[in-house]
Protein backbone atom coordinates (compact mmCIF):
# COMPACT_ATOMS: atom_id res chain seq x y z
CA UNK A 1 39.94 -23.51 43.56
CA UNK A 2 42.95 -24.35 44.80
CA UNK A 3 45.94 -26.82 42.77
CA UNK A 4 44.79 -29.88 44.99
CA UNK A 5 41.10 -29.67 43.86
CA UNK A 6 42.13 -28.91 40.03
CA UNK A 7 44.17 -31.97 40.15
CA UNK A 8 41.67 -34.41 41.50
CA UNK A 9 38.60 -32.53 39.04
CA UNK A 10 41.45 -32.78 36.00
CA UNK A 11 41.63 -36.43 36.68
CA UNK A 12 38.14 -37.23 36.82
CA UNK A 13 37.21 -35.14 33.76
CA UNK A 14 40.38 -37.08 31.95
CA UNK A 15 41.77 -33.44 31.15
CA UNK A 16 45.05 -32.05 32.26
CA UNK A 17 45.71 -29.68 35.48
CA UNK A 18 46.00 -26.83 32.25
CA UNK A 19 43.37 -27.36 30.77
CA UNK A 20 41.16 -27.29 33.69
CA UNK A 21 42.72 -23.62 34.45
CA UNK A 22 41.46 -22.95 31.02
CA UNK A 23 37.92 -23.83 31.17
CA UNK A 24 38.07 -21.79 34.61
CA UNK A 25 39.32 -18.98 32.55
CA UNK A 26 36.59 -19.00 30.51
CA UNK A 27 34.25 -20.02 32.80
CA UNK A 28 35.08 -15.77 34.48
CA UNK A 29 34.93 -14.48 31.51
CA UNK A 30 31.50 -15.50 30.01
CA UNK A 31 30.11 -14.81 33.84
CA UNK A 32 31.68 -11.45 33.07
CA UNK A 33 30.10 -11.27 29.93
CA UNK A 34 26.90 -12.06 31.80
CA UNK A 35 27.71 -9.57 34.32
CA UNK A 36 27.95 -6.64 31.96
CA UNK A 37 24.73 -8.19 29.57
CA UNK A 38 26.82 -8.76 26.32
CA UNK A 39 25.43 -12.16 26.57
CA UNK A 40 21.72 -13.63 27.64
CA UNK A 41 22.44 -15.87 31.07
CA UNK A 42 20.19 -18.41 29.37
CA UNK A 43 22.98 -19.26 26.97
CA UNK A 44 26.00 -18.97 29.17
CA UNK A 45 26.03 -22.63 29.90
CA UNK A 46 26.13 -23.83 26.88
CA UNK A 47 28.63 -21.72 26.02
CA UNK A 48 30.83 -23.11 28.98
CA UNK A 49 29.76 -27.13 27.79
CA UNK A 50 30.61 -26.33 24.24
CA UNK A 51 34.00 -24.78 25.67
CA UNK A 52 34.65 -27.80 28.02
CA UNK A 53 33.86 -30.27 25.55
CA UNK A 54 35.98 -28.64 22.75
CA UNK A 55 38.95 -28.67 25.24
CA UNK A 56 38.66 -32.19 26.24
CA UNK A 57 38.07 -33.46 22.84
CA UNK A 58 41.80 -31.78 22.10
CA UNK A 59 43.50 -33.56 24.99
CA UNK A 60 42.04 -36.61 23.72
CA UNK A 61 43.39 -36.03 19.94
CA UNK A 62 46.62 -35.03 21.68
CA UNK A 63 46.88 -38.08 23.95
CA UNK A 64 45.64 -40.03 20.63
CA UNK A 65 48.59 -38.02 18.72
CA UNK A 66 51.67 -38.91 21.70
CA UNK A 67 50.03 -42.64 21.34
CA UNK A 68 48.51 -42.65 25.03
CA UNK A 69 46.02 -44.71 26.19
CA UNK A 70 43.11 -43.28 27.74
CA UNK A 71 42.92 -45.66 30.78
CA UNK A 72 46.03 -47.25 31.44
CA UNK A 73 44.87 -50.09 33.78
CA UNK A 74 45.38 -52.85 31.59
């Protein structure tokens, strides 16, 4: 994925360019933990969601915290 597609995914998901290189960190290593069976594929995904979600709910709270609005189109 290269920096032009994280930027344009990071926007869309409301999430900054580092925290989308975080999710895709952890995105390699639970498909490595697939990979070597320390975890049942069937629960990978929701492992990734509750990951994704958990890092987008604390760019909100920091956004929130630096007094940013969350769409700025007003």
């Amino acid at each position: 994925m290269n920096d032009s597609n994280k930027e344009q995914l990071a926007a869309k998901l409301e999430i900054t360019k580092r925290g989308l290189e975080l999710i895709v960190q952890e995105s390699k290593r639970i498909q490595e933990l697939v990979y070597h069976n320390d975890v049942d594929p069937y629960y990978a995904l929701p492992l990734l969601v509750d990951y994704i979600v958990a890092t987008h709910s604390k760019v909100e709270k920091t956004n929130e915290f630096l007094g940013k609005e969350k769409n700025p189109k007003a």
